[in-house]
mmCIF file of C-alpha atoms in Angstrom:
data_model
loop_
_atom_site.group_PDB
_atom_site.id
_atom_site.type_symbol
_atom_site.label_atom_id
_atom_site.label_comp_id
_atom_site.label_asym_id
_atom_site.label_seq_id
_atom_site.Cartn_x
_atom_site.Cartn_y
_atom_site.Cartn_z
ATOM 1 C CA MET T 1 -0.524 -5.062 -21.213
ATOM 2 C CA PRO T 2 -3.752 -4.119 -19.417
ATOM 3 C CA MET T 3 -3.747 -4.099 -15.653
ATOM 4 C CA ALA T 4 -5.476 -7.024 -13.999
ATOM 5 C CA TYR T 5 -7.833 -5.322 -11.608
ATOM 6 C CA LYS T 6 -11.526 -5.175 -11.073
ATOM 7 C CA ILE T 7 -13.696 -2.398 -9.742
ATOM 8 C CA ARG T 8 -15.975 -3.837 -7.086
ATOM 9 C CA ARG T 9 -18.776 -1.884 -5.537
ATOM 10 C CA SER T 10 -20.112 -3.025 -2.194
ATOM 11 C CA SER T 11 -22.628 -1.482 0.120
ATOM 12 C CA LEU T 12 -22.098 -2.345 3.764
ATOM 13 C CA PRO T 13 -24.686 -1.258 6.333
ATOM 14 C CA ILE T 14 -22.112 -0.349 9.020
ATOM 15 C CA LEU T 15 -22.263 3.440 9.187
ATOM 16 C CA PRO T 16 -24.285 5.262 11.824
ATOM 17 C CA SER T 17 -27.864 6.030 10.860
ATOM 18 C CA GLY T 18 -28.047 9.159 8.721
ATOM 19 C CA ALA T 19 -24.322 9.164 7.876
ATOM 20 C CA ALA T 20 -23.267 9.983 4.338
ATOM 21 C CA ASP T 21 -21.806 7.170 2.255
ATOM 22 C CA ILE T 22 -18.034 6.723 2.283
ATOM 23 C CA ARG T 23 -16.415 5.738 -1.012
ATOM 24 C CA ILE T 24 -13.178 3.818 -0.383
ATOM 25 C CA LEU T 25 -10.558 3.106 -3.014
ATOM 26 C CA HIS T 26 -8.351 0.210 -1.915
ATOM 27 C CA PHE T 27 -5.373 -1.016 -3.899
ATOM 28 C CA SER T 28 -2.263 -3.108 -3.423
ATOM 29 C CA ASP T 29 0.350 -5.001 -5.393
ATOM 30 C CA LEU T 30 0.926 -2.425 -8.115
ATOM 31 C CA HIS T 31 4.579 -3.526 -8.412
ATOM 32 C CA LEU T 32 5.215 -0.389 -10.443
ATOM 33 C CA THR T 33 8.348 -0.057 -12.546
ATOM 34 C CA PRO T 34 9.266 3.165 -14.382
ATOM 35 C CA LYS T 35 8.288 1.984 -17.853
ATOM 36 C CA ARG T 36 4.838 0.570 -17.155
ATOM 37 C CA ASN T 37 3.079 3.449 -18.879
ATOM 38 C CA TRP T 38 -0.212 1.570 -19.173
ATOM 39 C CA LEU T 39 -0.256 1.101 -15.384
ATOM 40 C CA ILE T 40 0.631 4.742 -14.760
ATOM 41 C CA ARG T 41 -2.308 5.791 -16.996
ATOM 42 C CA ASP T 42 -4.659 3.477 -15.096
ATOM 43 C CA ILE T 43 -3.561 4.835 -11.712
ATOM 44 C CA LYS T 44 -4.096 8.414 -12.907
ATOM 45 C CA SER T 45 -7.658 7.503 -13.930
ATOM 46 C CA TRP T 46 -8.620 6.364 -10.410
ATOM 47 C CA VAL T 47 -9.268 9.961 -9.333
ATOM 48 C CA ASN T 48 -12.383 9.758 -11.549
ATOM 49 C CA LEU T 49 -13.813 7.208 -9.089
ATOM 50 C CA LYS T 50 -14.159 10.119 -6.602
ATOM 51 C CA PRO T 51 -13.112 8.241 -3.459
ATOM 52 C CA ASP T 52 -13.528 9.782 0.002
ATOM 53 C CA LEU T 53 -10.734 7.620 1.440
ATOM 54 C CA ILE T 54 -7.838 5.741 -0.124
ATOM 55 C CA ILE T 55 -6.226 2.675 1.420
ATOM 56 C CA SER T 56 -3.008 1.228 0.006
ATOM 57 C CA THR T 57 -1.820 -2.068 1.426
ATOM 58 C CA GLY T 58 1.649 -2.352 -0.022
ATOM 59 C CA ASP T 59 3.860 -3.587 -2.821
ATOM 60 C CA LEU T 60 3.458 -0.275 -4.610
ATOM 61 C CA ILE T 61 6.837 -0.341 -6.343
ATOM 62 C CA ALA T 62 9.189 -2.948 -7.751
ATOM 63 C CA HIS T 63 12.140 -0.851 -8.912
ATOM 64 C CA LYS T 64 14.417 1.791 -7.420
ATOM 65 C CA GLU T 65 13.379 4.324 -10.094
ATOM 66 C CA ALA T 66 9.628 3.788 -9.583
ATOM 67 C CA ILE T 67 8.954 6.178 -6.687
ATOM 68 C CA GLU T 68 8.750 9.374 -8.761
ATOM 69 C CA PRO T 69 6.499 7.782 -11.429
ATOM 70 C CA LEU T 70 4.277 6.415 -8.643
ATOM 71 C CA ILE T 71 3.935 9.778 -6.899
ATOM 72 C CA ASN T 72 3.279 11.514 -10.227
ATOM 73 C CA SER T 73 0.669 8.935 -11.209
ATOM 74 C CA LEU T 74 -1.113 9.254 -7.854
ATOM 75 C CA GLY T 75 -1.289 13.010 -8.461
ATOM 76 C CA ARG T 76 -4.578 14.391 -7.160
ATOM 77 C CA LEU T 77 -5.292 11.163 -5.265
ATOM 78 C CA LEU T 78 -2.679 12.343 -2.746
ATOM 79 C CA GLU T 79 -4.983 15.268 -1.908
ATOM 80 C CA ILE T 80 -7.666 12.832 -0.703
ATOM 81 C CA PRO T 81 -7.338 11.326 2.808
ATOM 82 C CA GLY T 82 -5.278 8.168 2.533
ATOM 83 C CA LEU T 83 -3.770 5.399 4.637
ATOM 84 C CA PHE T 84 -0.899 3.103 3.739
ATOM 85 C CA VAL T 85 1.359 0.279 4.833
ATOM 86 C CA PHE T 86 4.218 -1.285 2.918
ATOM 87 C CA GLY T 87 4.794 -4.716 1.472
ATOM 88 C CA SER T 88 8.064 -6.538 0.910
ATOM 89 C CA ASN T 89 8.479 -5.079 -2.587
ATOM 90 C CA ASP T 90 8.463 -1.569 -1.155
ATOM 91 C CA TYR T 91 11.593 -2.501 0.822
ATOM 92 C CA TYR T 92 13.355 -4.749 -1.706
ATOM 93 C CA ALA T 93 13.101 -4.995 -5.473
ATOM 94 C CA PRO T 94 12.045 -8.401 -6.724
ATOM 95 C CA ARG T 95 14.852 -10.548 -8.015
ATOM 96 C CA PHE T 96 14.772 -13.194 -10.678
ATOM 97 C CA ARG T 97 14.396 -16.679 -9.307
ATOM 98 C CA ASN T 98 14.550 -19.848 -11.305
ATOM 99 C CA PRO T 99 11.066 -21.398 -10.859
ATOM 100 C CA ILE T 100 12.620 -24.771 -10.040
ATOM 101 C CA THR T 101 14.084 -23.265 -6.845
ATOM 102 C CA TYR T 102 10.553 -22.999 -5.419
ATOM 103 C CA LEU T 103 10.596 -26.806 -5.210
ATOM 104 C CA ILE T 104 13.896 -27.005 -3.340
ATOM 105 C CA PRO T 105 14.055 -26.346 0.422
ATOM 106 C CA ASP T 106 15.804 -23.015 1.076
ATOM 107 C CA LYS T 107 17.116 -23.887 4.585
ATOM 108 C CA GLY T 108 15.511 -20.717 5.909
ATOM 109 C CA GLU T 109 17.896 -18.452 4.014
ATOM 110 C CA ARG T 110 16.240 -15.376 2.592
ATOM 111 C CA LYS T 111 17.772 -13.720 -0.415
ATOM 112 C CA PHE T 112 16.627 -10.180 -1.009
ATOM 113 C CA GLY T 113 16.739 -8.046 -4.098
ATOM 114 C CA GLU T 114 18.143 -4.529 -4.212
ATOM 115 C CA LYS T 115 17.161 -2.313 -1.260
ATOM 116 C CA LEU T 116 14.597 0.325 -2.196
ATOM 117 C CA ASP T 117 14.308 3.809 -0.705
ATOM 118 C CA TRP T 118 11.183 3.143 1.344
ATOM 119 C CA LYS T 119 11.900 6.109 3.618
ATOM 120 C CA PHE T 120 11.661 8.444 0.618
ATOM 121 C CA LEU T 121 8.488 6.658 -0.514
ATOM 122 C CA GLU T 122 6.984 7.081 2.963
ATOM 123 C CA LYS T 123 7.940 10.780 3.003
ATOM 124 C CA GLU T 124 6.404 11.411 -0.427
ATOM 125 C CA LEU T 125 3.132 9.656 0.420
ATOM 126 C CA SER T 126 2.932 11.476 3.771
ATOM 127 C CA ARG T 127 3.731 14.836 2.167
ATOM 128 C CA GLY T 128 0.503 14.506 0.248
ATOM 129 C CA GLY T 129 -1.380 13.999 3.507
ATOM 130 C CA TRP T 130 -1.631 10.233 3.563
ATOM 131 C CA LYS T 131 -0.983 8.593 6.938
ATOM 132 C CA SER T 132 1.351 5.680 7.476
ATOM 133 C CA LEU T 133 -0.273 2.925 9.513
ATOM 134 C CA ILE T 134 2.945 0.986 9.967
ATOM 135 C CA HIS T 135 2.515 -0.174 13.568
ATOM 136 C CA LYS T 136 0.078 2.619 14.274
ATOM 137 C CA LYS T 137 -3.453 3.098 15.445
ATOM 138 C CA GLU T 138 -5.226 6.292 14.359
ATOM 139 C CA ASN T 139 -8.621 7.912 14.325
ATOM 140 C CA ILE T 140 -9.670 9.550 11.086
ATOM 141 C CA THR T 141 -12.849 11.415 10.241
ATOM 142 C CA ILE T 142 -14.358 10.912 6.804
ATOM 143 C CA ASN T 143 -17.654 12.572 5.851
ATOM 144 C CA GLY T 144 -18.347 13.304 9.521
ATOM 145 C CA VAL T 145 -17.761 9.707 10.664
ATOM 146 C CA THR T 146 -14.805 8.934 12.935
ATOM 147 C CA ILE T 147 -13.155 5.615 12.137
ATOM 148 C CA GLU T 148 -10.421 3.870 14.111
ATOM 149 C CA VAL T 149 -7.799 2.355 11.819
ATOM 150 C CA ARG T 150 -4.813 0.143 12.622
ATOM 151 C CA GLY T 151 -1.913 -1.266 10.673
ATOM 152 C CA THR T 152 1.243 -3.326 10.923
ATOM 153 C CA ASP T 153 4.314 -3.799 8.783
ATOM 154 C CA ASP T 154 4.968 -6.517 6.222
ATOM 155 C CA ALA T 155 4.282 -10.076 7.378
ATOM 156 C CA HIS T 156 6.322 -11.677 4.566
ATOM 157 C CA LEU T 157 9.442 -10.021 5.967
ATOM 158 C CA GLU T 158 8.291 -10.864 9.497
ATOM 159 C CA LEU T 159 8.090 -7.163 10.359
ATOM 160 C CA ASP T 160 4.502 -7.349 11.585
ATOM 161 C CA ASN T 161 4.006 -6.755 15.310
ATOM 162 C CA TYR T 162 0.325 -7.062 16.140
ATOM 163 C CA PRO T 163 0.656 -6.361 19.887
ATOM 164 C CA LEU T 164 1.653 -2.788 19.002
ATOM 165 C CA VAL T 165 -1.832 -2.132 17.639
ATOM 166 C CA ALA T 166 -3.880 -4.673 19.585
ATOM 167 C CA GLY T 167 -6.569 -3.833 22.072
ATOM 168 C CA GLN T 168 -10.180 -2.853 22.256
ATOM 169 C CA VAL T 169 -11.603 -0.265 19.938
ATOM 170 C CA GLY T 170 -11.117 3.177 21.427
ATOM 171 C CA LYS T 171 -8.506 1.969 23.939
ATOM 172 C CA GLU T 172 -4.805 2.744 23.788
ATOM 173 C CA ALA T 173 -2.701 -0.170 22.616
ATOM 174 C CA ASP T 174 -0.513 -1.909 25.168
ATOM 175 C CA VAL T 175 3.012 -1.065 24.067
#
Protein backbone atom coordinates (compact mmCIF):
# COMPACT_ATOMS: atom_id res chain seq x y z
CA MET A 1 0.00 0.00 0.00
CA PRO A 2 1.65 3.27 -1.06
CA MET A 3 1.89 6.04 1.48
CA ALA A 4 -0.55 8.89 1.03
CA TYR A 5 1.71 11.90 1.09
CA LYS A 6 2.60 14.68 -1.24
CA ILE A 7 5.81 16.60 -1.65
CA ARG A 8 4.99 20.30 -1.67
CA ARG A 9 7.54 22.94 -2.48
CA SER A 10 6.87 26.47 -1.33
CA SER A 11 9.00 29.55 -1.45
CA LEU A 12 8.27 32.04 1.30
CA PRO A 13 9.98 35.44 1.25
CA ILE A 14 10.54 35.58 5.03
CA LEU A 15 14.29 35.15 5.42
CA PRO A 16 16.62 38.10 5.91
CA SER A 17 18.00 39.60 2.72
CA GLY A 18 20.97 37.60 1.46
CA ALA A 19 20.21 34.54 3.62
CA ALA A 20 20.61 31.10 2.09
CA ASP A 21 17.45 29.10 1.47
CA ILE A 22 16.29 26.73 4.21
CA ARG A 23 14.82 23.41 3.07
CA ILE A 24 12.36 22.09 5.67
CA LEU A 25 11.00 18.56 5.74
CA HIS A 26 7.81 18.43 7.80
CA PHE A 27 5.92 15.23 8.52
CA SER A 28 3.30 13.91 10.91
CA ASP A 29 0.83 11.08 11.30
CA LEU A 30 3.08 8.25 10.15
CA HIS A 31 1.28 5.83 12.51
CA LEU A 32 4.12 3.38 11.93
CA THR A 33 3.72 -0.27 12.85
CA PRO A 34 6.59 -2.78 12.61
CA LYS A 35 5.41 -4.50 9.44
CA ARG A 36 4.73 -1.48 7.24
CA ASN A 37 7.79 -2.10 5.08
CA TRP A 38 6.56 0.16 2.28
CA LEU A 39 6.33 3.06 4.75
CA ILE A 40 9.77 2.31 6.20
CA ARG A 41 11.22 2.40 2.64
CA ASP A 42 9.52 5.74 1.97
CA ILE A 43 10.84 7.28 5.19
CA LYS A 44 14.38 6.13 4.36
CA SER A 45 14.11 7.87 0.97
CA TRP A 46 13.38 11.28 2.52
CA VAL A 47 17.10 11.88 3.14
CA ASN A 48 17.36 12.32 -0.66
CA LEU A 49 15.28 15.51 -0.31
CA LYS A 50 18.35 17.06 1.41
CA PRO A 51 16.49 19.02 4.10
CA ASP A 52 18.29 21.58 6.28
CA LEU A 53 15.72 21.18 9.08
CA ILE A 54 13.23 18.46 9.95
CA ILE A 55 10.01 19.07 11.86
CA SER A 56 7.89 16.18 13.11
CA THR A 57 4.52 17.02 14.60
CA GLY A 58 3.49 13.73 16.14
CA ASP A 59 1.69 10.43 15.75
CA LEU A 60 4.91 8.81 14.59
CA ILE A 61 4.10 5.33 15.89
CA ALA A 62 1.01 3.21 16.39
CA HIS A 63 2.43 0.06 17.99
CA LYS A 64 4.67 -0.78 20.93
CA GLU A 65 7.19 -2.51 18.63
CA ALA A 66 7.41 0.41 16.17
CA ILE A 67 10.06 2.57 17.87
CA GLU A 68 13.10 0.63 16.65
CA PRO A 69 11.82 0.41 13.05
CA LEU A 70 11.07 4.15 13.15
CA ILE A 71 14.53 5.08 14.42
CA ASN A 72 16.16 2.76 11.88
CA SER A 73 14.08 4.18 9.04
CA LEU A 74 14.93 7.76 10.03
CA GLY A 75 18.61 6.78 9.88
CA ARG A 76 20.67 9.66 8.49
CA LEU A 77 17.75 12.07 8.91
CA LEU A 78 18.56 12.02 12.64
CA GLU A 79 21.91 13.64 11.82
CA ILE A 80 20.11 16.70 10.41
CA PRO A 81 18.78 19.33 12.86
CA GLY A 82 15.28 18.33 13.86
CA LEU A 83 12.40 19.37 16.10
CA PHE A 84 9.55 17.23 17.36
CA VAL A 85 6.41 17.04 19.46
CA PHE A 86 4.22 14.03 20.11
CA GLY A 87 0.66 13.18 19.20
CA SER A 88 -1.78 10.94 21.03
CA ASN A 89 -0.64 7.84 19.13
CA ASP A 90 2.89 8.31 20.44
CA TYR A 91 1.49 7.88 23.97
CA TYR A 92 -1.20 5.25 23.33
CA ALA A 93 -1.61 2.68 20.58
CA PRO A 94 -4.82 3.04 18.62
CA ARG A 95 -7.54 0.62 19.58
CA PHE A 96 -10.27 -0.83 17.46
CA ARG A 97 -13.53 1.02 17.75
CA ASN A 98 -16.79 0.00 16.19
CA PRO A 99 -17.61 2.87 13.78
CA ILE A 100 -21.17 3.04 15.13
CA THR A 101 -19.78 4.18 18.51
CA TYR A 102 -18.76 7.49 16.91
CA LEU A 103 -22.49 8.27 16.69
CA ILE A 104 -23.20 7.53 20.35
CA PRO A 105 -22.36 10.08 23.06
CA ASP A 106 -19.40 8.85 25.12
CA LYS A 107 -20.30 10.72 28.36
CA GLY A 108 -16.80 12.20 28.40
CA GLU A 109 -15.15 8.86 29.10
CA ARG A 110 -11.91 8.36 27.25
CA LYS A 111 -10.76 4.86 26.51
CA PHE A 112 -7.10 4.56 25.64
CA GLY A 113 -5.22 1.84 23.86
CA GLU A 114 -2.05 0.23 25.17
CA LYS A 115 0.49 2.67 26.67
CA LEU A 116 3.51 3.20 24.43
CA ASP A 117 7.06 3.89 25.58
CA TRP A 118 7.13 7.56 24.60
CA LYS A 119 10.03 8.25 26.96
CA PHE A 120 12.19 5.80 25.01
CA LEU A 121 10.98 7.34 21.74
CA GLU A 122 11.89 10.82 23.02
CA LYS A 123 15.33 9.58 24.13
CA GLU A 124 16.04 7.95 20.76
CA LEU A 125 15.00 11.02 18.75
CA SER A 126 17.02 13.30 21.05
CA ARG A 127 20.06 11.02 20.90
CA GLY A 128 20.24 11.77 17.21
CA GLY A 129 20.30 15.49 17.97
CA TRP A 130 16.66 16.35 17.44
CA LYS A 131 15.13 18.69 20.02
CA SER A 132 11.86 18.07 21.79
CA LEU A 133 9.59 21.10 21.69
CA ILE A 134 7.11 19.67 24.15
CA HIS A 135 6.26 22.80 26.15
CA LYS A 136 9.51 24.44 25.12
CA LYS A 137 10.72 27.52 23.38
CA GLU A 138 14.13 27.33 21.67
CA ASN A 139 16.36 29.25 19.33
CA ILE A 140 17.98 27.26 16.55
CA THR A 141 20.36 28.40 13.84
CA ILE A 142 19.96 26.94 10.37
CA ASN A 143 22.16 28.10 7.49
CA GLY A 144 23.22 31.14 9.53
CA VAL A 145 19.66 32.21 10.36
CA THR A 146 18.47 32.09 13.97
CA ILE A 147 14.85 30.99 14.30
CA GLU A 148 12.73 30.96 17.45
CA VAL A 149 10.61 27.82 17.68
CA ARG A 150 7.92 26.84 20.18
CA GLY A 151 5.87 23.75 20.84
CA THR A 152 3.26 22.23 23.11
CA ASP A 153 2.09 18.73 23.87
CA ASP A 154 -0.85 16.88 22.35
CA ALA A 155 -4.14 18.79 22.26
CA HIS A 156 -6.27 15.66 21.69
CA LEU A 157 -5.16 14.37 25.09
CA GLU A 158 -5.56 17.87 26.54
CA LEU A 159 -1.84 18.00 27.35
CA ASP A 160 -1.26 21.28 25.53
CA ASN A 161 -0.37 24.25 27.74
CA TYR A 162 0.09 27.32 25.57
CA PRO A 163 0.93 29.74 28.41
CA LEU A 164 4.19 27.82 28.91
CA VAL A 165 5.42 28.98 25.50
CA ALA A 166 3.44 32.19 25.05
CA GLY A 167 4.92 35.64 24.85
CA GLN A 168 6.58 37.96 22.43
CA VAL A 169 9.26 36.74 20.09
CA GLY A 170 12.62 36.93 21.80
CA LYS A 171 11.09 37.28 25.28
CA GLU A 172 11.13 34.62 27.97
CA ALA A 173 7.80 32.88 28.42
CA ASP A 174 5.83 33.63 31.56
CA VAL A 175 5.92 30.37 33.49
